[in-house]
Amino acid sequence: MTADPHSAAIADRFDLARSIATEAAALALDYFNRRETLVIETKANLQDVVSIADRNVEKLICERVAAAFPEDGFLGEEYGQTGGTSPYTWVVDPIDGTAPFVNGLPTWCVSIAVARESEPVIGVILAPVLQETFAAAEGHGATLNGKPLKLDPSRTMQNGLTGISSNSHVTPERTGAIVTALTARGGNMIRNGSGALMLAYVSAGRLVGFYEPYMHAWDCMAGFCLVKEAGGFHEPFPATAFGLGKGAPVIAAGPGAKDDIWALAQV
């Protein structure tokens, strides 16, 4: 049997991703614990906020990746994309859920993914306040704080919770229609301010699915890997948008809710 040429490369990067996530989360948590001293800026609108914490955490992650794998590419929310010569690109949201972060809520996380030709093969999402680390890699399965995750097909939209999110790229009318369609199907929604963390919750079976009409690669790639390795479904992120900073619909679900979640995206 021929060995998979990517297996060792993925294993080495998976080890590094978990190590970097722990270090980055500690830095982010330090900023969180003194958040009243941070200067908060807005980006696209008053709800789209950023702080020096986001920038410095991403800078830390980028430096650690460059030192270990200088041949890899890097795509981050704050500083954009740097090309590489290997098939691998690190896709990072240093603090996903900045609005909860600056408002003192615990539902924010550090999200680190590694993609091979725009397909996520590693995903680590660490929520420091909640002390939870979700980790997955191609062929390694998914875990929460080291415990294996496997989705239960008996969980459906009707007996579970569905994550729904939106932003300024989505009209209020569209958001309302999605929520209406969800409740009409007997579902119940939740939104915690972090798309990455809600995708992690899908992988853990806490949510049966998640849908957002417009998200960026750095928000969803780690979560996609987690959901896939836990036995769930995700709609692939389009390669044409991957490195351009463009967004796309994000759809992920456990096996028992796939059809219902997919139907929401058609509203």
PDB file of C-alpha atoms in Angstrom:
ATOM      1  CA  MET A   1       0.000   0.000   0.000  1.00  0.00           C
ATOM      2  CA  THR A   2       1.371   3.419  -0.947  1.00  0.00           C
ATOM      3  CA  ALA A   3       1.632   5.840   1.959  1.00  0.00           C
ATOM      4  CA  ASP A   4      -0.307   9.077   1.703  1.00  0.00           C
ATOM      5  CA  PRO A   5       2.303  11.746   0.919  1.00  0.00           C
ATOM      6  CA  HIS A   6       0.233  14.345   2.751  1.00  0.00           C
ATOM      7  CA  SER A   7      -0.242  12.450   6.024  1.00  0.00           C
ATOM      8  CA  ALA A   8       3.055  13.446   7.628  1.00  0.00           C
ATOM      9  CA  ALA A   9       2.702  17.027   6.419  1.00  0.00           C
ATOM     10  CA  ILE A  10      -0.761  17.249   7.945  1.00  0.00           C
ATOM     11  CA  ALA A  11       0.304  15.631  11.227  1.00  0.00           C
ATOM     12  CA  ASP A  12       3.184  18.089  11.660  1.00  0.00           C
ATOM     13  CA  ARG A  13       0.976  21.071  10.919  1.00  0.00           C
ATOM     14  CA  PHE A  14      -1.779  19.744  13.172  1.00  0.00           C
ATOM     15  CA  ASP A  15       0.653  19.618  16.102  1.00  0.00           C
ATOM     16  CA  LEU A  16       1.755  23.160  15.378  1.00  0.00           C
ATOM     17  CA  ALA A  17      -1.803  24.457  14.935  1.00  0.00           C
ATOM     18  CA  ARG A  18      -2.809  23.186  18.373  1.00  0.00           C
ATOM     19  CA  SER A  19       0.307  24.641  19.959  1.00  0.00           C
ATOM     20  CA  ILE A  20      -0.136  28.031  18.293  1.00  0.00           C
ATOM     21  CA  ALA A  21      -3.839  28.118  19.190  1.00  0.00           C
ATOM     22  CA  THR A  22      -3.000  27.646  22.856  1.00  0.00           C
ATOM     23  CA  GLU A  23      -0.440  30.459  22.778  1.00  0.00           C
ATOM     24  CA  ALA A  24      -2.687  32.775  20.771  1.00  0.00           C
ATOM     25  CA  ALA A  25      -5.654  32.094  23.051  1.00  0.00           C
ATOM     26  CA  ALA A  26      -3.594  33.011  26.116  1.00  0.00           C
ATOM     27  CA  LEU A  27      -2.660  36.329  24.515  1.00  0.00           C
ATOM     28  CA  ALA A  28      -6.258  36.998  23.465  1.00  0.00           C
ATOM     29  CA  LEU A  29      -7.535  36.137  26.952  1.00  0.00           C
ATOM     30  CA  ASP A  30      -5.072  38.580  28.494  1.00  0.00           C
ATOM     31  CA  TYR A  31      -6.479  41.320  26.259  1.00  0.00           C
ATOM     32  CA  PHE A  32     -10.031  40.209  27.113  1.00  0.00           C
ATOM     33  CA  ASN A  33      -9.342  40.506  30.829  1.00  0.00           C
ATOM     34  CA  ARG A  34      -8.277  44.137  30.352  1.00  0.00           C
ATOM     35  CA  ARG A  35     -10.592  44.981  27.487  1.00  0.00           C
ATOM     36  CA  GLU A  36     -11.622  48.303  29.036  1.00  0.00           C
ATOM     37  CA  THR A  37      -8.157  49.605  28.075  1.00  0.00           C
ATOM     38  CA  LEU A  38      -8.468  48.670  24.384  1.00  0.00           C
ATOM     39  CA  VAL A  39      -9.155  51.174  21.650  1.00  0.00           C
ATOM     40  CA  ILE A  40     -12.048  49.769  19.627  1.00  0.00           C
ATOM     41  CA  GLU A  41     -12.368  50.686  15.958  1.00  0.00           C
ATOM     42  CA  THR A  42     -15.110  49.994  13.452  1.00  0.00           C
ATOM     43  CA  LYS A  43     -14.679  48.567   9.955  1.00  0.00           C
ATOM     44  CA  ALA A  44     -17.620  48.222   7.579  1.00  0.00           C
ATOM     45  CA  ASN A  45     -20.254  49.366  10.088  1.00  0.00           C
ATOM     46  CA  LEU A  46     -20.794  50.035  13.783  1.00  0.00           C
ATOM     47  CA  GLN A  47     -21.292  46.309  14.484  1.00  0.00           C
ATOM     48  CA  ASP A  48     -18.082  45.331  12.656  1.00  0.00           C
ATOM     49  CA  VAL A  49     -15.431  46.075  15.262  1.00  0.00           C
ATOM     50  CA  VAL A  50     -11.727  45.419  15.627  1.00  0.00           C
ATOM     51  CA  SER A  51      -9.089  46.079  18.273  1.00  0.00           C
ATOM     52  CA  ILE A  52      -5.345  45.864  18.728  1.00  0.00           C
ATOM     53  CA  ALA A  53      -6.019  42.439  20.246  1.00  0.00           C
ATOM     54  CA  ASP A  54      -7.212  41.069  16.884  1.00  0.00           C
ATOM     55  CA  ARG A  55      -4.173  42.459  15.085  1.00  0.00           C
ATOM     56  CA  ASN A  56      -1.559  41.338  17.595  1.00  0.00           C
ATOM     57  CA  VAL A  57      -3.000  37.842  17.969  1.00  0.00           C
ATOM     58  CA  GLU A  58      -2.950  37.395  14.186  1.00  0.00           C
ATOM     59  CA  LYS A  59       0.609  38.733  14.044  1.00  0.00           C
ATOM     60  CA  LEU A  60       1.672  36.150  16.648  1.00  0.00           C
ATOM     61  CA  ILE A  61       0.075  33.305  14.702  1.00  0.00           C
ATOM     62  CA  CYS A  62       1.608  34.468  11.431  1.00  0.00           C
ATOM     63  CA  GLU A  63       5.088  34.689  12.953  1.00  0.00           C
ATOM     64  CA  ARG A  64       4.872  31.187  14.428  1.00  0.00           C
ATOM     65  CA  VAL A  65       3.709  29.713  11.118  1.00  0.00           C
ATOM     66  CA  ALA A  66       6.405  31.530   9.133  1.00  0.00           C
ATOM     67  CA  ALA A  67       9.111  30.257  11.469  1.00  0.00           C
ATOM     68  CA  ALA A  68       7.995  26.628  11.217  1.00  0.00           C
ATOM     69  CA  PHE A  69       6.673  26.405   7.649  1.00  0.00           C
ATOM     70  CA  PRO A  70       7.998  29.354   5.616  1.00  0.00           C
ATOM     71  CA  GLU A  71       6.848  27.634   2.429  1.00  0.00           C
ATOM     72  CA  ASP A  72       3.175  27.775   3.457  1.00  0.00           C
ATOM     73  CA  GLY A  73       0.736  30.516   2.505  1.00  0.00           C
ATOM     74  CA  PHE A  74      -1.199  32.566   5.063  1.00  0.00           C
ATOM     75  CA  LEU A  75      -4.665  34.134   4.912  1.00  0.00           C
ATOM     76  CA  GLY A  76      -5.820  36.182   7.890  1.00  0.00           C
ATOM     77  CA  GLU A  77      -8.755  38.474   8.533  1.00  0.00           C
ATOM     78  CA  GLU A  78      -6.668  41.430   9.637  1.00  0.00           C
ATOM     79  CA  TYR A  79      -3.623  41.388   7.346  1.00  0.00           C
ATOM     80  CA  GLY A  80      -4.844  39.553   4.264  1.00  0.00           C
ATOM     81  CA  GLN A  81      -3.002  36.947   2.217  1.00  0.00           C
ATOM     82  CA  THR A  82       0.630  35.998   1.769  1.00  0.00           C
ATOM     83  CA  GLY A  83       1.390  33.457  -0.931  1.00  0.00           C
ATOM     84  CA  GLY A  84       3.422  30.313  -0.424  1.00  0.00           C
ATOM     85  CA  THR A  85       5.172  27.656  -2.473  1.00  0.00           C
ATOM     86  CA  SER A  86       3.589  24.626  -0.787  1.00  0.00           C
ATOM     87  CA  PRO A  87       0.016  23.351  -1.326  1.00  0.00           C
ATOM     88  CA  TYR A  88      -0.885  24.503   2.208  1.00  0.00           C
ATOM     89  CA  THR A  89      -2.383  27.796   3.355  1.00  0.00           C
ATOM     90  CA  TRP A  90      -3.082  28.732   6.968  1.00  0.00           C
ATOM     91  CA  VAL A  91      -6.476  30.422   7.287  1.00  0.00           C
ATOM     92  CA  VAL A  92      -6.860  32.394  10.501  1.00  0.00           C
ATOM     93  CA  ASP A  93      -9.390  34.478  12.365  1.00  0.00           C
ATOM     94  CA  PRO A  94      -7.459  35.662  15.429  1.00  0.00           C
ATOM     95  CA  ILE A  95     -10.588  36.549  17.387  1.00  0.00           C
ATOM     96  CA  ASP A  96     -13.850  35.406  15.834  1.00  0.00           C
ATOM     97  CA  GLY A  97     -16.651  37.071  17.696  1.00  0.00           C
ATOM     98  CA  THR A  98     -14.988  40.423  18.323  1.00  0.00           C
ATOM     99  CA  ALA A  99     -18.348  41.967  19.253  1.00  0.00           C
ATOM    100  CA  PRO A 100     -18.879  39.469  22.113  1.00  0.00           C
ATOM    101  CA  PHE A 101     -15.192  39.929  23.011  1.00  0.00           C
ATOM    102  CA  VAL A 102     -15.368  43.699  23.451  1.00  0.00           C
ATOM    103  CA  ASN A 103     -18.719  43.455  25.250  1.00  0.00           C
ATOM    104  CA  GLY A 104     -17.472  40.977  27.844  1.00  0.00           C
ATOM    105  CA  LEU A 105     -19.263  37.864  26.576  1.00  0.00           C
ATOM    106  CA  PRO A 106     -17.505  34.458  26.514  1.00  0.00           C
ATOM    107  CA  THR A 107     -18.581  33.348  23.020  1.00  0.00           C
ATOM    108  CA  TRP A 108     -15.466  34.265  21.059  1.00  0.00           C
ATOM    109  CA  CYS A 109     -12.624  32.089  19.880  1.00  0.00           C
ATOM    110  CA  VAL A 110      -9.318  31.749  18.088  1.00  0.00           C
ATOM    111  CA  SER A 111      -9.847  29.938  14.775  1.00  0.00           C
ATOM    112  CA  ILE A 112      -6.939  28.340  12.905  1.00  0.00           C
ATOM    113  CA  ALA A 113      -7.343  26.220   9.780  1.00  0.00           C
ATOM    114  CA  VAL A 114      -4.951  24.767   7.255  1.00  0.00           C
ATOM    115  CA  ALA A 115      -6.234  24.309   3.720  1.00  0.00           C
ATOM    116  CA  ARG A 116      -4.746  22.231   0.929  1.00  0.00           C
ATOM    117  CA  GLU A 117      -5.713  23.749  -2.401  1.00  0.00           C
ATOM    118  CA  SER A 118      -8.622  25.587  -0.668  1.00  0.00           C
ATOM    119  CA  GLU A 119      -9.922  22.380   0.995  1.00  0.00           C
ATOM    120  CA  PRO A 120      -9.687  22.474   4.836  1.00  0.00           C
ATOM    121  CA  VAL A 121      -7.571  19.628   6.221  1.00  0.00           C
ATOM    122  CA  ILE A 122      -6.922  21.003   9.729  1.00  0.00           C
ATOM    123  CA  GLY A 123      -9.199  22.925  12.046  1.00  0.00           C
ATOM    124  CA  VAL A 124      -8.555  24.168  15.580  1.00  0.00           C
ATOM    125  CA  ILE A 125     -11.041  26.409  17.380  1.00  0.00           C
ATOM    126  CA  LEU A 126     -10.192  27.412  20.931  1.00  0.00           C
ATOM    127  CA  ALA A 127     -12.619  29.307  23.158  1.00  0.00           C
ATOM    128  CA  PRO A 128     -10.428  30.607  26.016  1.00  0.00           C
ATOM    129  CA  VAL A 129     -13.093  31.822  28.452  1.00  0.00           C
ATOM    130  CA  LEU A 130     -15.006  28.566  28.072  1.00  0.00           C
ATOM    131  CA  GLN A 131     -11.767  26.519  28.245  1.00  0.00           C
ATOM    132  CA  GLU A 132     -12.738  24.435  25.228  1.00  0.00           C
ATOM    133  CA  THR A 133     -10.498  23.307  22.394  1.00  0.00           C
ATOM    134  CA  PHE A 134     -12.070  21.784  19.283  1.00  0.00           C
ATOM    135  CA  ALA A 135      -9.496  20.127  17.031  1.00  0.00           C
ATOM    136  CA  ALA A 136      -9.669  18.093  13.832  1.00  0.00           C
ATOM    137  CA  ALA A 137      -7.429  17.002  10.980  1.00  0.00           C
ATOM    138  CA  GLU A 138      -7.993  14.958   7.864  1.00  0.00           C
ATOM    139  CA  GLY A 139      -7.936  11.283   8.861  1.00  0.00           C
ATOM    140  CA  HIS A 140      -7.532  12.100  12.569  1.00  0.00           C
ATOM    141  CA  GLY A 141     -11.172  12.682  13.503  1.00  0.00           C
ATOM    142  CA  ALA A 142     -12.472  15.533  15.631  1.00  0.00           C
ATOM    143  CA  THR A 143     -12.144  16.090  19.366  1.00  0.00           C
ATOM    144  CA  LEU A 144     -13.302  18.424  22.109  1.00  0.00           C
ATOM    145  CA  ASN A 145     -10.709  18.768  24.864  1.00  0.00           C
ATOM    146  CA  GLY A 146      -9.302  15.452  23.652  1.00  0.00           C
ATOM    147  CA  LYS A 147     -12.611  13.578  23.659  1.00  0.00           C
ATOM    148  CA  PRO A 148     -13.645  12.173  20.247  1.00  0.00           C
ATOM    149  CA  LEU A 149     -16.673  13.716  18.558  1.00  0.00           C
ATOM    150  CA  LYS A 150     -19.137  11.706  16.482  1.00  0.00           C
ATOM    151  CA  LEU A 151     -22.429  13.116  15.323  1.00  0.00           C
ATOM    152  CA  ASP A 152     -25.713  11.382  16.148  1.00  0.00           C
ATOM    153  CA  PRO A 153     -27.997  10.994  13.081  1.00  0.00           C
ATOM    154  CA  SER A 154     -31.086  11.009  15.292  1.00  0.00           C
ATOM    155  CA  ARG A 155     -30.579  14.713  15.998  1.00  0.00           C
ATOM    156  CA  THR A 156     -32.726  16.787  13.660  1.00  0.00           C
ATOM    157  CA  MET A 157     -33.845  20.353  13.166  1.00  0.00           C
ATOM    158  CA  GLN A 158     -37.008  19.505  15.054  1.00  0.00           C
ATOM    159  CA  ASN A 159     -35.347  18.140  18.197  1.00  0.00           C
ATOM    160  CA  GLY A 160     -32.255  20.324  18.277  1.00  0.00           C
ATOM    161  CA  LEU A 161     -31.007  23.891  17.883  1.00  0.00           C
ATOM    162  CA  THR A 162     -29.891  25.515  14.637  1.00  0.00           C
ATOM    163  CA  GLY A 163     -27.320  28.280  14.423  1.00  0.00           C
ATOM    164  CA  ILE A 164     -28.291  31.206  12.194  1.00  0.00           C
ATOM    165  CA  SER A 165     -26.210  34.284  11.555  1.00  0.00           C
ATOM    166  CA  SER A 166     -26.184  37.314   9.290  1.00  0.00           C
ATOM    167  CA  ASN A 167     -24.324  40.559   8.728  1.00  0.00           C
ATOM    168  CA  SER A 168     -24.414  43.746   6.681  1.00  0.00           C
ATOM    169  CA  HIS A 169     -24.028  41.721   3.476  1.00  0.00           C
ATOM    170  CA  VAL A 170     -27.459  40.164   4.112  1.00  0.00           C
ATOM    171  CA  THR A 171     -30.652  42.189   3.949  1.00  0.00           C
ATOM    172  CA  PRO A 172     -32.946  42.276   6.985  1.00  0.00           C
ATOM    173  CA  GLU A 173     -35.686  40.834   4.773  1.00  0.00           C
ATOM    174  CA  ARG A 174     -33.536  37.820   3.877  1.00  0.00           C
ATOM    175  CA  THR A 175     -32.600  37.230   7.504  1.00  0.00           C
ATOM    176  CA  GLY A 176     -36.257  37.391   8.487  1.00  0.00           C
ATOM    177  CA  ALA A 177     -37.224  34.944   5.755  1.00  0.00           C
ATOM    178  CA  ILE A 178     -34.586  32.456   6.916  1.00  0.00           C
ATOM    179  CA  VAL A 179     -35.768  32.608  10.527  1.00  0.00           C
ATOM    180  CA  THR A 180     -39.373  32.277   9.383  1.00  0.00           C
ATOM    181  CA  ALA A 181     -38.524  29.205   7.282  1.00  0.00           C
ATOM    182  CA  LEU A 182     -36.641  27.658  10.198  1.00  0.00           C
ATOM    183  CA  THR A 183     -39.487  28.064  12.648  1.00  0.00           C
ATOM    184  CA  ALA A 184     -42.004  26.886  10.044  1.00  0.00           C
ATOM    185  CA  ARG A 185     -40.067  23.622   9.856  1.00  0.00           C
ATOM    186  CA  GLY A 186     -40.326  23.185  13.620  1.00  0.00           C
ATOM    187  CA  GLY A 187     -36.817  24.404  14.344  1.00  0.00           C
ATOM    188  CA  ASN A 188     -35.398  26.753  16.926  1.00  0.00           C
ATOM    189  CA  MET A 189     -32.523  29.156  16.339  1.00  0.00           C
ATOM    190  CA  ILE A 190     -29.558  30.412  18.292  1.00  0.00           C
ATOM    191  CA  ARG A 191     -26.906  33.007  17.549  1.00  0.00           C
ATOM    192  CA  ASN A 192     -23.903  33.593  19.810  1.00  0.00           C
ATOM    193  CA  GLY A 193     -21.896  36.156  17.836  1.00  0.00           C
ATOM    194  CA  SER A 194     -19.215  33.800  16.500  1.00  0.00           C
ATOM    195  CA  GLY A 195     -19.804  31.817  13.328  1.00  0.00           C
ATOM    196  CA  ALA A 196     -16.642  29.796  13.881  1.00  0.00           C
ATOM    197  CA  LEU A 197     -17.750  28.766  17.360  1.00  0.00           C
ATOM    198  CA  MET A 198     -21.225  27.824  16.138  1.00  0.00           C
ATOM    199  CA  LEU A 199     -19.633  25.578  13.511  1.00  0.00           C
ATOM    200  CA  ALA A 200     -17.585  23.985  16.285  1.00  0.00           C
ATOM    201  CA  TYR A 201     -20.841  23.439  18.162  1.00  0.00           C
ATOM    202  CA  VAL A 202     -22.243  21.620  15.121  1.00  0.00           C
ATOM    203  CA  SER A 203     -19.266  19.247  15.246  1.00  0.00           C
ATOM    204  CA  ALA A 204     -19.993  18.602  18.927  1.00  0.00           C
ATOM    205  CA  GLY A 205     -23.704  17.971  18.343  1.00  0.00           C
ATOM    206  CA  ARG A 206     -24.743  21.010  20.377  1.00  0.00           C
ATOM    207  CA  LEU A 207     -26.254  22.478  17.227  1.00  0.00           C
ATOM    208  CA  VAL A 208     -27.747  20.315  14.503  1.00  0.00           C
ATOM    209  CA  GLY A 209     -26.713  22.760  11.820  1.00  0.00           C
ATOM    210  CA  PHE A 210     -25.551  26.243  10.959  1.00  0.00           C
ATOM    211  CA  TYR A 211     -26.342  28.612   8.109  1.00  0.00           C
ATOM    212  CA  GLU A 212     -25.093  32.059   7.219  1.00  0.00           C
ATOM    213  CA  PRO A 213     -25.638  33.509   3.743  1.00  0.00           C
ATOM    214  CA  TYR A 214     -22.282  35.326   3.638  1.00  0.00           C
ATOM    215  CA  MET A 215     -19.080  34.433   5.490  1.00  0.00           C
ATOM    216  CA  HIS A 216     -15.380  34.655   4.743  1.00  0.00           C
ATOM    217  CA  ALA A 217     -12.960  31.746   4.556  1.00  0.00           C
ATOM    218  CA  TRP A 218     -11.241  32.689   7.816  1.00  0.00           C
ATOM    219  CA  ASP A 219     -14.578  32.417   9.634  1.00  0.00           C
ATOM    220  CA  CYS A 220     -15.517  28.933   8.467  1.00  0.00           C
ATOM    221  CA  MET A 221     -12.594  26.787   7.271  1.00  0.00           C
ATOM    222  CA  ALA A 222     -11.609  25.439  10.694  1.00  0.00           C
ATOM    223  CA  GLY A 223     -15.244  24.696  11.500  1.00  0.00           C
ATOM    224  CA  PHE A 224     -15.728  22.909   8.190  1.00  0.00           C
ATOM    225  CA  CYS A 225     -12.883  20.523   9.004  1.00  0.00           C
ATOM    226  CA  LEU A 226     -14.344  19.857  12.446  1.00  0.00           C
ATOM    227  CA  VAL A 227     -17.816  19.130  11.106  1.00  0.00           C
ATOM    228  CA  LYS A 228     -16.528  16.842   8.364  1.00  0.00           C
ATOM    229  CA  GLU A 229     -14.292  14.845  10.693  1.00  0.00           C
ATOM    230  CA  ALA A 230     -17.152  14.461  13.198  1.00  0.00           C
ATOM    231  CA  GLY A 231     -19.307  12.874  10.488  1.00  0.00           C
ATOM    232  CA  GLY A 232     -21.253  15.892   9.306  1.00  0.00           C
ATOM    233  CA  PHE A 233     -21.786  17.757   6.060  1.00  0.00           C
ATOM    234  CA  HIS A 234     -20.607  21.130   4.817  1.00  0.00           C
ATOM    235  CA  GLU A 235     -20.998  22.880   1.513  1.00  0.00           C
ATOM    236  CA  PRO A 236     -17.475  23.479   0.105  1.00  0.00           C
ATOM    237  CA  PHE A 237     -16.202  27.041   0.211  1.00  0.00           C
ATOM    238  CA  PRO A 238     -15.750  28.183  -3.405  1.00  0.00           C
ATOM    239  CA  ALA A 239     -12.125  28.204  -4.503  1.00  0.00           C
ATOM    240  CA  THR A 240     -12.819  31.313  -6.557  1.00  0.00           C
ATOM    241  CA  ALA A 241     -13.539  33.304  -3.369  1.00  0.00           C
ATOM    242  CA  PHE A 242     -11.003  31.618  -1.099  1.00  0.00           C
ATOM    243  CA  GLY A 243      -8.003  33.902  -1.527  1.00  0.00           C
ATOM    244  CA  LEU A 244      -9.778  37.076  -2.580  1.00  0.00           C
ATOM    245  CA  GLY A 245     -11.299  38.103   0.715  1.00  0.00           C
ATOM    246  CA  LYS A 246     -14.757  37.459  -0.682  1.00  0.00           C
ATOM    247  CA  GLY A 247     -17.560  35.735   1.156  1.00  0.00           C
ATOM    248  CA  ALA A 248     -19.875  32.858   0.328  1.00  0.00           C
ATOM    249  CA  PRO A 249     -22.814  30.995   1.880  1.00  0.00           C
ATOM    250  CA  VAL A 250     -21.830  28.737   4.758  1.00  0.00           C
ATOM    251  CA  ILE A 251     -23.914  25.607   5.291  1.00  0.00           C
ATOM    252  CA  ALA A 252     -23.047  22.821   7.733  1.00  0.00           C
ATOM    253  CA  ALA A 253     -25.115  20.152   9.425  1.00  0.00           C
ATOM    254  CA  GLY A 254     -25.177  16.823  11.147  1.00  0.00           C
ATOM    255  CA  PRO A 255     -26.512  13.889   9.122  1.00  0.00           C
ATOM    256  CA  GLY A 256     -30.020  14.112  10.563  1.00  0.00           C
ATOM    257  CA  ALA A 257     -30.512  17.784   9.703  1.00  0.00           C
ATOM    258  CA  LYS A 258     -28.730  18.074   6.365  1.00  0.00           C
ATOM    259  CA  ASP A 259     -31.843  18.278   4.166  1.00  0.00           C
ATOM    260  CA  ASP A 260     -33.612  20.798   6.395  1.00  0.00           C
ATOM    261  CA  ILE A 261     -30.544  23.049   6.700  1.00  0.00           C
ATOM    262  CA  TRP A 262     -29.997  22.883   2.956  1.00  0.00           C
ATOM    263  CA  ALA A 263     -33.610  23.960   2.414  1.00  0.00           C
ATOM    264  CA  LEU A 264     -32.999  27.119   4.472  1.00  0.00           C
ATOM    265  CA  ALA A 265     -30.311  28.162   2.015  1.00  0.00           C
ATOM    266  CA  GLN A 266     -32.838  28.095  -0.796  1.00  0.00           C
ATOM    267  CA  VAL A 267     -35.103  30.679   0.863  1.00  0.00           C
TER     268      VAL A 267
END
